[in-house]
XYZ file of C-alpha atoms in Angstrom:
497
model
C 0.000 0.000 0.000
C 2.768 2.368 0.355
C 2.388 2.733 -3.501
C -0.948 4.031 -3.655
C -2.116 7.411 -3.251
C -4.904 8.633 -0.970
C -7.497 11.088 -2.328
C -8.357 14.146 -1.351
C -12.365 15.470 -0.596
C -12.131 17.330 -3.973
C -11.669 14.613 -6.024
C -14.070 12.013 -3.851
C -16.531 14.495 -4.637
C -15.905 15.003 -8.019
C -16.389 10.733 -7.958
C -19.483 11.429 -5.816
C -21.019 13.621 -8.400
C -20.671 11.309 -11.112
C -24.129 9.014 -11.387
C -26.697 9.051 -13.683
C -30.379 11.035 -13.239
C -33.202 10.032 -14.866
C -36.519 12.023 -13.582
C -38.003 9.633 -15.844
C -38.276 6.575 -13.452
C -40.647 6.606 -10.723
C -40.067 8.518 -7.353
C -40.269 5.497 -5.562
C -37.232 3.922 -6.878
C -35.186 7.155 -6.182
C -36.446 6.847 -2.702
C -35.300 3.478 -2.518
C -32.111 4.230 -4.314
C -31.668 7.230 -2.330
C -32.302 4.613 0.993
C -29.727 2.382 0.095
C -27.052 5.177 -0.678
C -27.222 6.363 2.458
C -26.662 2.659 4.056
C -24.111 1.797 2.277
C -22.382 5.421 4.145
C -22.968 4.624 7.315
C -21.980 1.028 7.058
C -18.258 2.342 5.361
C -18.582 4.668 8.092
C -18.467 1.996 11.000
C -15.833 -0.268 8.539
C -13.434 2.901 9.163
C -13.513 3.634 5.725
C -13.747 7.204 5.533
C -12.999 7.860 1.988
C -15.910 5.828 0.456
C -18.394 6.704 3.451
C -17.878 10.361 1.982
C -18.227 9.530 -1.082
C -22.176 7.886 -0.671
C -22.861 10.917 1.971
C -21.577 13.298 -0.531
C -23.757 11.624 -2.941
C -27.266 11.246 -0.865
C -27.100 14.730 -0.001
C -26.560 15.849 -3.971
C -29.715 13.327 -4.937
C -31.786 14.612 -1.933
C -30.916 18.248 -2.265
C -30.569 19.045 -5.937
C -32.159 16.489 -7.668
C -35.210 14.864 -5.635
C -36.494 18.066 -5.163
C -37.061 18.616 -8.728
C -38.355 15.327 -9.765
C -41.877 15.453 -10.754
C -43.771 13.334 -8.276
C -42.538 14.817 -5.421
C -45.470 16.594 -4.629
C -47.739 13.728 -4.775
C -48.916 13.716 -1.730
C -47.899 9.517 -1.012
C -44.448 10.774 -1.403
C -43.928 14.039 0.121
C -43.767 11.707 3.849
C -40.930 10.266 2.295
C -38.887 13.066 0.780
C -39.139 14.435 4.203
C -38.091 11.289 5.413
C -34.717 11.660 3.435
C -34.589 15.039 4.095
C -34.808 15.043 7.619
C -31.180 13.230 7.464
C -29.199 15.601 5.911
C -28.057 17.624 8.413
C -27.010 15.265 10.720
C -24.821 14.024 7.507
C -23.221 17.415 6.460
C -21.943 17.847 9.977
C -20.603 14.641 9.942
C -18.986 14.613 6.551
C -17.258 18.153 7.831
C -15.346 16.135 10.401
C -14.676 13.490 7.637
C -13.188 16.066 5.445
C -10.712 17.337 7.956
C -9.237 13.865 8.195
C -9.390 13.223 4.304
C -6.829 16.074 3.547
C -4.905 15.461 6.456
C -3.809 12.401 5.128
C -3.536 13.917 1.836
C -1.183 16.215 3.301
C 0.696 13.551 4.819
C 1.054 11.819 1.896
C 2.112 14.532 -0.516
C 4.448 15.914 2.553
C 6.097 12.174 2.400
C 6.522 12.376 -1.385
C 8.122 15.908 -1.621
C 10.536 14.454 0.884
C 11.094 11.078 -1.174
C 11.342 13.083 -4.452
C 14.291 15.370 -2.757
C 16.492 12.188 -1.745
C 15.947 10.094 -4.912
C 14.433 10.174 -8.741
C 10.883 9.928 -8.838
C 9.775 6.233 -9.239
C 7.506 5.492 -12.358
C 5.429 2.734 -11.006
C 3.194 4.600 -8.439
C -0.091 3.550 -8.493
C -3.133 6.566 -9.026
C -5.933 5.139 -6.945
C -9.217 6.019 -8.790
C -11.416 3.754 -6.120
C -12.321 5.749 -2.833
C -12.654 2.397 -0.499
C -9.007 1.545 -1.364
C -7.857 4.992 -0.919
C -6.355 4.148 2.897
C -5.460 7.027 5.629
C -1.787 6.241 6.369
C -3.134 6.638 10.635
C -4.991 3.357 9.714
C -3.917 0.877 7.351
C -5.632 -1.998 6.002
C -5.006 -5.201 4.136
C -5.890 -5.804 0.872
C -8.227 -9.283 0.302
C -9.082 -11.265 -2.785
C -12.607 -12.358 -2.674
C -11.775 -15.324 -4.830
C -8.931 -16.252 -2.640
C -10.346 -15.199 0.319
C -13.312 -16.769 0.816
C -12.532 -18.197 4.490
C -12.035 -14.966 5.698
C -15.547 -13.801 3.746
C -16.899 -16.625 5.817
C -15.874 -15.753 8.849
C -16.790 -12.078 8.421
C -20.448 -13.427 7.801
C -20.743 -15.505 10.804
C -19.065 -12.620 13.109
C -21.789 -9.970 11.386
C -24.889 -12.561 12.242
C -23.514 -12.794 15.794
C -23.065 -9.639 16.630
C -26.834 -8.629 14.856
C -28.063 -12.046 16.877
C -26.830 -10.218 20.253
C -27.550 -6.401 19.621
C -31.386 -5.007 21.178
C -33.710 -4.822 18.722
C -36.803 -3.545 18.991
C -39.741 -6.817 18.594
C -40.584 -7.753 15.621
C -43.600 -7.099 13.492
C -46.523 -9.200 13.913
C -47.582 -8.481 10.050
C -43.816 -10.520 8.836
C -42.428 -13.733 9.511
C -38.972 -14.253 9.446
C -37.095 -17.373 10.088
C -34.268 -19.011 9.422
C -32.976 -22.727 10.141
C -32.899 -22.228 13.912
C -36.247 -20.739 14.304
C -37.753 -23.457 12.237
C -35.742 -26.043 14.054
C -36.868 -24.458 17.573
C -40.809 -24.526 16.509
C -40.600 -27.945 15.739
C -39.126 -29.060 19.165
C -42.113 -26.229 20.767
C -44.670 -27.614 18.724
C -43.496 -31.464 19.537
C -43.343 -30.366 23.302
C -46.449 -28.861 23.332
C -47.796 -32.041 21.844
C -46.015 -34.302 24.438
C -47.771 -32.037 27.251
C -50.900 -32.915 25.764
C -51.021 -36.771 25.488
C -49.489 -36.947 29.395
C -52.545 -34.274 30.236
C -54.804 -36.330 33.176
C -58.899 -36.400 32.731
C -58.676 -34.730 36.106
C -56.304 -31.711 34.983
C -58.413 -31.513 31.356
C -61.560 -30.395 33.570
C -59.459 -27.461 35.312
C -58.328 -26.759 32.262
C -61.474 -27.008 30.252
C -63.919 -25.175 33.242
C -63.605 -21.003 33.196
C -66.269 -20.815 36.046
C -65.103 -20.934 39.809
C -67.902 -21.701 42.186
C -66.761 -19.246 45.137
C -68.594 -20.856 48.847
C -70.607 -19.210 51.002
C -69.995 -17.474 54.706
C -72.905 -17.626 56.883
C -72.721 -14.413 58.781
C -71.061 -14.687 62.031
C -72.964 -13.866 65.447
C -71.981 -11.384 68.241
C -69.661 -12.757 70.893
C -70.676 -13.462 74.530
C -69.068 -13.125 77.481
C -69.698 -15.034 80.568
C -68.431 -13.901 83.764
C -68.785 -17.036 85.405
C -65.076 -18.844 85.059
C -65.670 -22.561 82.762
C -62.533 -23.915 84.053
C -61.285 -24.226 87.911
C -58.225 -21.253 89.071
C -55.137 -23.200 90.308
C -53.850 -20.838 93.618
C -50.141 -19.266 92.737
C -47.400 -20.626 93.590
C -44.997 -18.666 95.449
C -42.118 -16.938 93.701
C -38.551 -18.122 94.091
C -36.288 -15.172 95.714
C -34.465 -13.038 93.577
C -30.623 -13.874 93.274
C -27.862 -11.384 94.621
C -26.520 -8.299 92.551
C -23.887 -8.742 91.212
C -20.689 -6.735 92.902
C -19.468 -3.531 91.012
C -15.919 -4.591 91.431
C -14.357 -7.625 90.822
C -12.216 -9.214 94.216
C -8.873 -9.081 93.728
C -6.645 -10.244 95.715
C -3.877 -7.191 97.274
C -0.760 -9.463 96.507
C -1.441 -9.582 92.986
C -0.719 -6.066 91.096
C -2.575 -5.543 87.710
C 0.094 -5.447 84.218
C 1.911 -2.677 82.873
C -0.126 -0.538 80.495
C 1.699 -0.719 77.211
C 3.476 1.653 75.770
C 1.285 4.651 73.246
C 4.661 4.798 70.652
C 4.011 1.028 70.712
C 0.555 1.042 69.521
C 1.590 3.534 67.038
C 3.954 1.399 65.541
C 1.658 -1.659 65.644
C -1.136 -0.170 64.059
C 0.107 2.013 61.551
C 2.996 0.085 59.356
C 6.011 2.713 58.366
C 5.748 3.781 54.701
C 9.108 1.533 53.850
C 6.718 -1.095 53.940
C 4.072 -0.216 51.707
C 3.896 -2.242 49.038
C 5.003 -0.617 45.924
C 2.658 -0.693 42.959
C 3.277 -2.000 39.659
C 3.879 0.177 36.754
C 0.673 1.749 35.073
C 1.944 -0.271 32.084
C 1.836 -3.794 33.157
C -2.724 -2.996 34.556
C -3.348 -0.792 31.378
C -1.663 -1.554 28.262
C -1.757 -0.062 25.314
C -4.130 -1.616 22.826
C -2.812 -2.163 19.500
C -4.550 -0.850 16.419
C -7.317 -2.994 14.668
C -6.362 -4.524 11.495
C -8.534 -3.652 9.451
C -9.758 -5.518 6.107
C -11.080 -4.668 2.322
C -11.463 -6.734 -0.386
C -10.162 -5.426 -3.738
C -12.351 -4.846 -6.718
C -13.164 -8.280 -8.413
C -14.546 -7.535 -11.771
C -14.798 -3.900 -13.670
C -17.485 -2.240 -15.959
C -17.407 -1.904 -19.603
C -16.305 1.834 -18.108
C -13.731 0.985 -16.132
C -15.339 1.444 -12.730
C -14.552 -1.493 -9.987
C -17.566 -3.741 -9.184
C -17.651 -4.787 -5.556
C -17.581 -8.801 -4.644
C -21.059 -9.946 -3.685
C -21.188 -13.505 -1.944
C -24.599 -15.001 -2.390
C -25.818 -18.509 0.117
C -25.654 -21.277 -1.917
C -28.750 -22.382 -0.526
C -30.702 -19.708 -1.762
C -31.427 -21.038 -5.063
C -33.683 -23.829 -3.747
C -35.144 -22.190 -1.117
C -36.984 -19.635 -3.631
C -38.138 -22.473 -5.647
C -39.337 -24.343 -2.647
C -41.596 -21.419 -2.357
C -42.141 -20.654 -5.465
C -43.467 -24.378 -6.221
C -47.417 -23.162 -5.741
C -47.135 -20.567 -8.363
C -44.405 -22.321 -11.109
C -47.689 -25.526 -10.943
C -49.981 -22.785 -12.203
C -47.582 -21.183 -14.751
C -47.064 -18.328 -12.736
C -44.299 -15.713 -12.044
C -42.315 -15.135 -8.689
C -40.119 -12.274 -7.640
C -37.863 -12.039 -4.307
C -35.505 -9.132 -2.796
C -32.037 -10.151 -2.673
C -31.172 -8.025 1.051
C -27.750 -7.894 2.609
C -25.105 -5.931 4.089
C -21.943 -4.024 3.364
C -18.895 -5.426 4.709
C -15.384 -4.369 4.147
C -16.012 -3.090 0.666
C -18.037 -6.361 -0.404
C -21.991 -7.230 -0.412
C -23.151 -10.537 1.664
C -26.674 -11.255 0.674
C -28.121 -12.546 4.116
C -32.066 -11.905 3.595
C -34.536 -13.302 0.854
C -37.365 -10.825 1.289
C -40.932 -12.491 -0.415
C -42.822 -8.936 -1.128
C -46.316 -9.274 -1.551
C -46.853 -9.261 -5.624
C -49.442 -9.486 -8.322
C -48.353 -12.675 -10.364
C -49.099 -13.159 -14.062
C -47.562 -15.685 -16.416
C -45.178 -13.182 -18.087
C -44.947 -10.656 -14.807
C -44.810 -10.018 -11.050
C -45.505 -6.992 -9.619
C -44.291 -5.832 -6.045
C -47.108 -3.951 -3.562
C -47.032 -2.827 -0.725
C -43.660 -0.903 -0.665
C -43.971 0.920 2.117
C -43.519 -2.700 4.255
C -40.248 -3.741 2.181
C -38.801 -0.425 3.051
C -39.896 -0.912 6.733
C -38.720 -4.188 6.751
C -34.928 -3.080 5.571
C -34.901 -0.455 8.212
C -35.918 -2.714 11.125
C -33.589 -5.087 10.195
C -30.735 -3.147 9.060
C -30.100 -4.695 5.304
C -29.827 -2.990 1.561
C -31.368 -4.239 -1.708
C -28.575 -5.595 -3.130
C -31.119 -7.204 -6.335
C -33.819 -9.549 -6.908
C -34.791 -12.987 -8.061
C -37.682 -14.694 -9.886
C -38.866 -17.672 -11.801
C -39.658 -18.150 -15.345
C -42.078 -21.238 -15.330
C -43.160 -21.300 -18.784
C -39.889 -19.715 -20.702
C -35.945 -19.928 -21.042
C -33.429 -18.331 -18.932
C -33.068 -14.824 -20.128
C -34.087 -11.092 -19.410
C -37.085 -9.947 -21.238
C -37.490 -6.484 -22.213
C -39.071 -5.969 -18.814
C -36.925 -7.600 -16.949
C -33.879 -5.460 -18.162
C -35.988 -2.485 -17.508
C -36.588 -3.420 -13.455
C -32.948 -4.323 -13.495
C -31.868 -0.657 -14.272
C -33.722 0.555 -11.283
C -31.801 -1.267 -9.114
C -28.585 -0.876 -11.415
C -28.705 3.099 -11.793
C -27.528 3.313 -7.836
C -25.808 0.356 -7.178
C -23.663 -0.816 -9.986
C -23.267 -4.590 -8.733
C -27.136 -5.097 -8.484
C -27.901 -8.714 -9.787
C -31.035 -10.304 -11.564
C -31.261 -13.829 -11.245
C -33.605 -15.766 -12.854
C -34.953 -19.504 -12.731
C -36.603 -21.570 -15.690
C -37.098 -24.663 -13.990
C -38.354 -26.422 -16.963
C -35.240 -26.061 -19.225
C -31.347 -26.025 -19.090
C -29.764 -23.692 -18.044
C -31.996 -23.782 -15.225
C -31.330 -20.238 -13.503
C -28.430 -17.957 -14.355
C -27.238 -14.753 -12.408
C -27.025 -11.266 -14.977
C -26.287 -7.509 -14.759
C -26.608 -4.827 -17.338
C -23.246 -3.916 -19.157
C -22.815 -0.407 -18.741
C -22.239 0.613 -21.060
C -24.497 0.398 -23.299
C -26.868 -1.514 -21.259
C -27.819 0.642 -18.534
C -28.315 3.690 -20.029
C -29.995 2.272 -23.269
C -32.388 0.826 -20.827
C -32.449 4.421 -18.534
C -33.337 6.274 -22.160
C -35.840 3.849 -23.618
C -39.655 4.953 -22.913
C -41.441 1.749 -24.072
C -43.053 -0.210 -21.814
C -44.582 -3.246 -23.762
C -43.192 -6.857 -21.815
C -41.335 -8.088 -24.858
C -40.200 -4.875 -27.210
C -36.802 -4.738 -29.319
C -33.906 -2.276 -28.387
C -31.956 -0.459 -30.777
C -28.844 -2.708 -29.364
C -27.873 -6.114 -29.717
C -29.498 -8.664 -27.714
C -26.161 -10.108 -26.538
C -24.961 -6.496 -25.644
C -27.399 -5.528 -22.957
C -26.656 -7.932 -20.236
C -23.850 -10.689 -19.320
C -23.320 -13.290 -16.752
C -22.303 -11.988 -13.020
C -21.121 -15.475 -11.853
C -17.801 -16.535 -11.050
C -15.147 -16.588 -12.914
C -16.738 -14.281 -15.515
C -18.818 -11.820 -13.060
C -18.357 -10.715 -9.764
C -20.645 -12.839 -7.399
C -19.645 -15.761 -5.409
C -21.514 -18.327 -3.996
C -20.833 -19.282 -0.082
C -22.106 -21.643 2.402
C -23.583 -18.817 4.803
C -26.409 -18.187 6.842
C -29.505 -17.304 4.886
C -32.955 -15.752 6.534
C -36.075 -15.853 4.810
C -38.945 -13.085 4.972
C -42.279 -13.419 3.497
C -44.895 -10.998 3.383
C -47.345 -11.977 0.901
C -51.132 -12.003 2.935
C -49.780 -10.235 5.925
C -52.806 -8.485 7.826
């Protein structure tokens, strides 16, 4: 790392600055785009990795500020609650990002400081790397190591696992009663409740079904009690007192001594002194400050490197998808692919040392056609990410009657999620034909934006590019996901009352 440069705010602002607007698409997917931006911040933010956390704050408060404002639907009035939602944010996040930028261009300083000094004591080496990535661009107060994600995938693990624990021990608030989410342990832990509960039952006595079974308690009856009387004749005979033994002797004030026998010396007062107060030679001497508090050494700290690029040249973060995701969807899925119909699911995760770990399949509630599937009910999926703490990092869904390929509508719900978050992922599954499912993103260019300019909305419409142009494959080794054996919760919200 000594090679590469850090950046200064300027120029992570000029980076920060550089996304595509389209006031075409709906508000609500600039609200959700605008969500996740600000996520992915504050998660770099608690990584330590100030560069790219002011990079996405730098860019939430340009799409909130300049360009939300002016987007047509703001003033409907089902979205002026949520621009003021995003609103209310930004200015906790400018006076945070002021404290960033202080430490951005004082290691910029540093750096350039330690440069001038190496140029004056030798020739100027031609191999120094210009780091155009903001999450690589390290403060030289708090170095990192660099990880490959295909190399790496141990330590990806691990990370996981560590994450999970430490969301499995922080407070949360209860959950919901209108979602259910459950993972392998929950399910595992109803089935030993409900086989309990069962158990309890066939042990259950006739006599302890009744108390069970009755709700009405008989209370008994007090007769009402009847004045006392007194009678001053005595019922039993009155034995005559006995009389009391004498009282013993006082005691004498003064102890007999005999007058041969003189009482001990007082001791000495010095000697007391010197018995009960030790001299200050021997007080123990305590141990160095060192050896109770030491110093704590400096958390290494962890990124993994840019896997795959764009057709532009930008870096596409590693995602690592649960191998076990795959089935589960088409486990639930199964009702709808009998009856020919579509399913869609939220791929939800979280940012972790510059990579995405999809931990949360999210079931939205959705109106399901043969060719479609269209999410309702937004306003729970967004509640649902915020209670749980998790981005949109893509979605999934079947096709039961076709191949495995992105319509024309697919492509266009893929550049919603693609316009904010470059390493969004569509996967799709066609279990009746081979390849059975296959994992795509929009080349960009000229997919994204031919998708961001294109105004048709028919399911299955031509573009003015090529077919095998528009999207590729995101899977390892060509693409940028990777599949891991990790933890994977499951949310579905379809029928909740």
């Amino acid at each position: 790392m000594a090679s590469d440069r850090p950046m200064s705010a300027k120029e992570i602002a000029d980076q920060a600055l550089d996304y595509v607007w389209v006031p075409q698409l709906p508000f609500s997917r600039w609200y959700r785009a605008a969500d996740v931006v600000y996520w992915e911040a504050r998660s770099y933010h608690r990584d330590g990795n100030t560069p790219q956390a002011y990079l996405m704050f730098y860019r939430y408060c340009d799409l909130v500020v300049n360009k939300l404002k002016t987007h047509p639907e703001v003033n409907f009035p089902e979205h002026r609650f949520q621009y003021k939602t995003l609103f209310r944010r930004v200015p906790e996040v400018m006076e945070l990002m002021e404290s960033m930028r202080d430490k951005i261009d004082a290691s910029y300083d540093q750096w350039h400081a330690r440069v001038k000094a190496q140029r004056q004591s030798r020739p100027p080496s031609t191999s120094t790397i210009r780091v155009v990535d903001p999450a690589l661009s390290w403060s030289y107060a708090s170095p990192g190591s660099i990880l490959d994600a295909r190399t790496s995938k141990d330590v990806a693990m691990d990370m996981a696992n560590r994450e999970r624990l430490r969301r499995r021990n922080a407070t949360k608030t209860a959950p919901s009663r209108s979602s259910r989410v459950f993972s392998e342990d929950e399910l595992l832990r109803r089935d030993m409740e409900a086989a309990r509960t069962q158990l309890n039952r066939s042990y259950r006595t006739p006599d302890t079904d009744e108390r069970v079974q009755s709700t009405n308690y008989s209370y008994p009856s007090i007769k009402q009690s009847a004045p006392l009387s007194y009678d001053s004749s005595p019922r039993h005979p009155i034995h005559p007192t006995r009389p009391t033994p004498p009282r013993p002797p006082k005691q004498p004030t003064e102890l007999y001594r005999p007058a041969s026998v003189e009482p001990p010396p007082r001791p000495r007062k010095e000697l007391d002194t010197e018995v009960l107060v030790p001299q200050r030679s021997q007080s123990p001497v305590p141990p160095p400050k060192e050896a109770l508090e030491p110093t704590p050494e400096p958390k290494e700290r962890y990124t993994f490197k840019p896997d795959k690029y764009l057709e532009s040249g930008q870096p596409l973060r590693s995602i690592f998808l649960p191998a076990s995701l795959r089935g589960r969807f088409l486990r639930l899925a199964e009702p709808n692919t009998r009856r020919g119909l579509e399913m869609c699911g939220l791929l939800c995760g979280v940012n972790l040392n510059n990579a995405l770990f999809i931990t949360h399949l999210l079931i939205p509630d959705q109106d399901c056609t043969e060719n479609t599937c269209d999410t309702r009910n937004e306003a729970d999926i967004w509640e649902f990410c915020e209670k749980e703490d998790v981005m949109q990092f893509g979605w999934i869904h079947t096709h039961p009657t076709q191949t495995c390929f992105l319509s024309s509508r697919d492509m266009h719900t893929q550049a919603s999620y693609q316009a904010m978050l470059r390493e969004s992922i569509a996967i799709v599954c066609a279990p009746r034909y081979e390849p059975s499912w296959g994992i795509f993103r929009l080349t960009d260019p000229p997919g994204l934006p031919g998708m961001l300019n294109c105004r048709k909305t028919d399911p299955f419409h031509p573009h003015d590019i090529p077919s095998d142009q528009l999207y590729v494959d995101a899977l390892q080794p060509a693409g940028h996901v990777h599949e891991l054996d990790s933890n994977l919760e499951v949310c579905d919200l379809r029928g909740k009352t």
